[in-house]
Amino acid sequence: MAGLNENRISVDDWLLTETVRHQEERAGRCRDDEPALALARAGRRELSSRLVIRARALPGARAIATDVRRIRLWMRRGSGLLTLLGLLAGWLAARASTSDRHVDLLLASVALLGLPTLMLLLWLGLVIWSLRRPQSPSLAGHLLVSGLSRLAPRLLTGPQAADTARAGLDLLRGRFGRWYLSILSHLFWLAYATGAIVTLLVLFSIAQYDLSWGTTLLSDQTVSRMIHYLAAAPAQLGLIPPADAAWIATGREGGLVGSQRAEWARLLLAMVVLYGAGPRLVAGLLSATLAWRAARGLSLDRRQPGYLRLVPLLQPDLSPSHTLGQAPGARADLPLRQARNRQGVVVLVGIELERSERDWPPILGDIDAVALGRADRRDQRRALIEALSNQHDKPGVLIVLCSLLRTPDAGIEQFVNQLAEAAGSALILVLDEGDELQRRGGNLASRQADWEGLARRVGAHCLALDLASLNPALSESRPQGADRLARLIDQARAPA
Amino acid sequence: MSESILRIAVVGHTNTGKTSLVRTLTHNRAFGQVEDRGGTTRQVTVTALGIGEKTLIELYDSPGLENAPALLDWLETQAGERHDGPDRVARLLDDPQARIRFDHEARVLELMLAVDIGLYVIDAREPVLEKYQDELAILALCARPLIAVLNFTAHPASRETEWRDALARVGLHTTLSFDAVVRDPATERRLFEKLGSLLDRFGDTLGKWLAAREREEAERRGAALEAIAELLLDAAACRREYRRDNKSQREREIASLRTAVSRREQACVETLLDLYRFGREDYAEHELPLVDGRWPVNPLDPEALRHYGIHAGSHAGAGAGIGAIFDISTGGLSLGAGTLIGTLAGAGAGLFRGAGDQLVERLSGTARLAVDDAALRLLAWRQIRLLQQLTRRGHAANQPLAAATEDRWRTERLPSVLNRARLHPEWSSLNPGLVAGSDRAAALQRLCHFLEPESTSE
């Protein structure tokens, strides 16, 4: 996108992105931002640039940009107004110092340069004091910011005006704002000095003023020395003749003649230029340079919640998650196994049950089943397969007692298949320990479905039972479960 | 030490929480598929961990081992060198029929040969069955270091001790309890430290990753606290006004206040969920019971007194500014008298405004609505509780978090900064047409400071 070749953020973009942040922190993230996120993720950029691109591409960015332009417009207007005010204040001060035709040089200097110099020193002091503080440096700056906080919502019209105003005020409170407000301050006082100089120039050109100096408390020598120092710089620049004692003495006596009046008027003008306008011009240029540097160094604080939440969405995937190899094919179901010897006995095998050895074999109501053993270890499994393979009278039905606490796996599936092959009988999977699974917070329905899937793949009937309910010692009447199991055994024995 | 990518395989029996572990380690709830059933992950899936755009670690999630006992039987029937594990594994991988028969196992073993270390995930609720020990025996053939990660150790049915004992018996002493649905940054750190102790050459990589993780965690926490503090300031300073004699307007303004604060709370919840990389479905909210009481300004409240004092001060400042303009206009000849008079006049105006606020409100027949203390406390507690839960929530957790319905904030009184916020309607972004000054930023910092210890104590 144009304008983001480097990772630098313009003031306008900063305001736009901060406005979006404030808005999203207050009212929730814009969820319709996938295209904006995709744009922002593309290419190699820093996070700040990605945040800016996202903000620019969001719906509603145009209205914010209009408000940002409006802020700029009002900033320009404000600067213009301040310049006018400065010129007016300078004119007022110059007029007040020259209210009659006799101008006291020292009094006029204090009137024209006293307050600006005081304010300059105050500004300098505050700048030094606030170098490590993020707030704006001056009382004027503070007042300006509070004034703007009241004005801003009235000047901006977009739907996000309050957030834009907040972003604008944040900008003014930051480093850029400090130097920008300094520029405004220097602009005002420069305009003040300019207003005063122009007024004095005009008045001294068109009317005759008598300039003199005097003192009531101080000695003449002290004041003379003071004027000597004040006049040194203008004399160096050739604006006035060298300010020696004789020349200074002419001003003490009053009654200056033609060229002497002009020389003393030039001294007053030169003092306002050099001690009023000069330092302000230098400070203004310095502030402008620092404001420009601060604008170039504008950054977005990624630790803000509104930005930090976007980091995972804006970072391009290091290497997106991807799968390796082909997915295995689904295993096929088998038809229900048929008993070769329908009249054969019912045999029982247990796999990975949590019931203790003491509870083995379980009582299956009045069903007469031969418990062959448990198959928790490899040697047990081998022994069971071997025993069933070698048995001459094949069993009619093989009941495999499984635990719903276990997740069915390929190992169990393969073993049950081998066992059923060796038995040559019909096969029933009885699923026990479902109540314990539920007690542990497991999902009984999905676990049962998984075991039923395994039963289909090994050609078995499947029945979930609470085996404790089949024990007549624990149950008063013939339990329903025993009936269901007996019916299932009959069904398994019957020809398909 | 050279920096290379550390490759970690996450292996284990089917349905032990391997994908959950990867989700929690990557803080990515969109990774893979998590269900309480076997065979959910059917292929090896790789994801990266890194800083910025630099990959430091690759995590490989694998399908569950399902048929280790049979594979062990098969391996025992094969000819060749019995003590060269990788060679025996290579023979399995070279046998097309065995690859079909032991599909999952072949994938996992191939992966193990290609990585630097394996994390063997165990469901600690399971008894120590022989098939799990068979899996460890097979994995050992790959000659890669292995860390046993005991999952679900916080469950009442956990058999952690039994497992640790069994693992020690097969020579696996590097074990770690890591509940994938209960995230604990300290445990996560321990896991990476264990990795570092087993893999010297990745010390730099792991050090960088841990430092980045800690920085990220601190940033996230700071941002979350700031989001909560922003919400509380917005809610505390939120105001609505109505005419005393207009009941329907009162009802409307109460509804407006309730809607504004509820939406603001929702925005905060979303921010917290986003920060911790969870979604809306992870939080079941309850409507905030916003009591419709009018918040009375107690004129003797220290915060109120301080507030009006400060206001008088700022008015004095404004007066001084106006006085200075007068001084300029007299060419400085008033020698600051204008500034002094302006200061005094400004201070007087400020004091009058402070004391007169309620008087004006009373005379003009208007009344003010604000969120009352009880609702504010509950609002604060709900966010703090949510933050506490999110910091400990694994990215594989499926149960949504419930919003707190009862205030159990340890602090007895509202922090003074919130009482102060009540006097600053401009601090609330919920009050239209007002923008806060720099004092809000300072208040925000103070509130964050206050919330920090609150959010760490359960």
Short mmCIF file of N, CA and C in Angstrom, two decimals, chain A residues 323 328, chain B residues 10 14-15 18-20 31-35 37-45 60-66 104 107:
data_model
loop_
_atom_site.label_atom_id
_atom_site.label_comp_id
_atom_site.label_asym_id
_atom_site.label_seq_id
_atom_site.Cartn_x
_atom_site.Cartn_y
_atom_site.Cartn_z
N THR A 323 -0.63 -30.78 7.76
CA THR A 323 -0.54 -32.20 8.05
C THR A 323 0.48 -32.85 7.12
N PRO A 328 -5.21 -42.20 7.07
CA PRO A 328 -5.48 -43.63 6.86
C PRO A 328 -6.94 -43.85 6.45
N VAL B 10 4.89 -34.85 19.82
CA VAL B 10 3.98 -35.13 20.93
C VAL B 10 3.32 -36.46 20.61
N THR B 14 -3.80 -43.35 22.10
CA THR B 14 -4.93 -42.58 21.55
C THR B 14 -5.76 -41.96 22.70
N ASN B 15 -6.25 -40.76 22.48
CA ASN B 15 -7.14 -40.06 23.43
C ASN B 15 -6.51 -39.81 24.80
N LYS B 18 -3.04 -35.34 23.47
CA LYS B 18 -1.86 -34.83 22.77
C LYS B 18 -2.17 -33.51 22.08
N THR B 19 -3.30 -33.50 21.36
CA THR B 19 -3.66 -32.27 20.64
C THR B 19 -3.97 -31.15 21.63
N SER B 20 -4.58 -31.52 22.76
CA SER B 20 -4.86 -30.52 23.80
C SER B 20 -3.57 -29.89 24.29
N PHE B 31 -6.08 -25.08 16.82
CA PHE B 31 -5.21 -26.16 16.34
C PHE B 31 -5.90 -27.51 16.49
N GLY B 32 -5.87 -28.27 15.41
CA GLY B 32 -6.36 -29.65 15.44
C GLY B 32 -7.80 -29.77 15.88
N GLN B 33 -8.14 -30.97 16.27
CA GLN B 33 -9.50 -31.26 16.69
C GLN B 33 -9.40 -31.94 18.05
N VAL B 34 -10.18 -31.43 19.00
CA VAL B 34 -10.12 -32.02 20.33
C VAL B 34 -11.48 -32.59 20.69
N GLU B 35 -11.52 -33.89 20.95
CA GLU B 35 -12.76 -34.55 21.38
C GLU B 35 -12.38 -35.64 22.35
N ARG B 37 -12.59 -38.70 22.40
CA ARG B 37 -12.69 -40.00 21.75
C ARG B 37 -11.40 -40.29 20.99
N GLY B 38 -11.20 -41.54 20.73
CA GLY B 38 -9.95 -41.94 20.11
C GLY B 38 -9.92 -41.66 18.62
N GLY B 39 -8.71 -41.60 18.06
CA GLY B 39 -8.54 -41.47 16.62
C GLY B 39 -8.96 -40.13 16.05
N THR B 40 -9.05 -39.09 16.89
CA THR B 40 -9.44 -37.78 16.38
C THR B 40 -8.35 -37.22 15.47
N THR B 41 -7.10 -37.39 15.90
CA THR B 41 -5.98 -36.97 15.06
C THR B 41 -5.52 -38.18 14.25
N ARG B 42 -5.59 -38.04 12.92
CA ARG B 42 -5.29 -39.21 12.08
C ARG B 42 -4.00 -39.05 11.29
N GLN B 43 -3.46 -37.81 11.31
CA GLN B 43 -2.21 -37.58 10.60
C GLN B 43 -1.28 -36.75 11.48
N VAL B 44 -0.01 -36.78 11.14
CA VAL B 44 0.94 -35.92 11.87
C VAL B 44 0.67 -34.49 11.45
N THR B 45 0.55 -33.59 12.42
CA THR B 45 0.32 -32.18 12.11
C THR B 45 1.40 -31.36 12.78
N TYR B 60 5.15 -31.30 16.68
CA TYR B 60 4.48 -32.27 15.80
C TYR B 60 3.45 -33.05 16.62
N ASP B 61 2.19 -32.86 16.26
CA ASP B 61 1.13 -33.64 16.91
C ASP B 61 0.98 -34.94 16.11
N SER B 62 0.76 -36.04 16.80
CA SER B 62 0.75 -37.32 16.07
C SER B 62 -0.52 -38.11 16.37
N PRO B 63 -0.88 -39.04 15.48
CA PRO B 63 -2.01 -39.91 15.79
C PRO B 63 -1.64 -40.81 16.98
N GLY B 64 -2.64 -41.26 17.69
CA GLY B 64 -2.36 -42.05 18.89
C GLY B 64 -1.82 -43.43 18.56
N LEU B 65 -0.96 -43.91 19.45
CA LEU B 65 -0.48 -45.29 19.33
C LEU B 65 -1.62 -46.21 19.77
N GLU B 66 -1.89 -47.27 19.01
CA GLU B 66 -3.05 -48.10 19.35
C GLU B 66 -2.73 -49.58 19.43
N HIS B 104 -0.63 -46.40 12.34
CA HIS B 104 -0.39 -45.29 13.29
C HIS B 104 1.00 -45.38 13.89
N ARG B 107 3.73 -44.31 11.51
CA ARG B 107 3.78 -42.84 11.38
C ARG B 107 4.50 -42.21 12.58
#
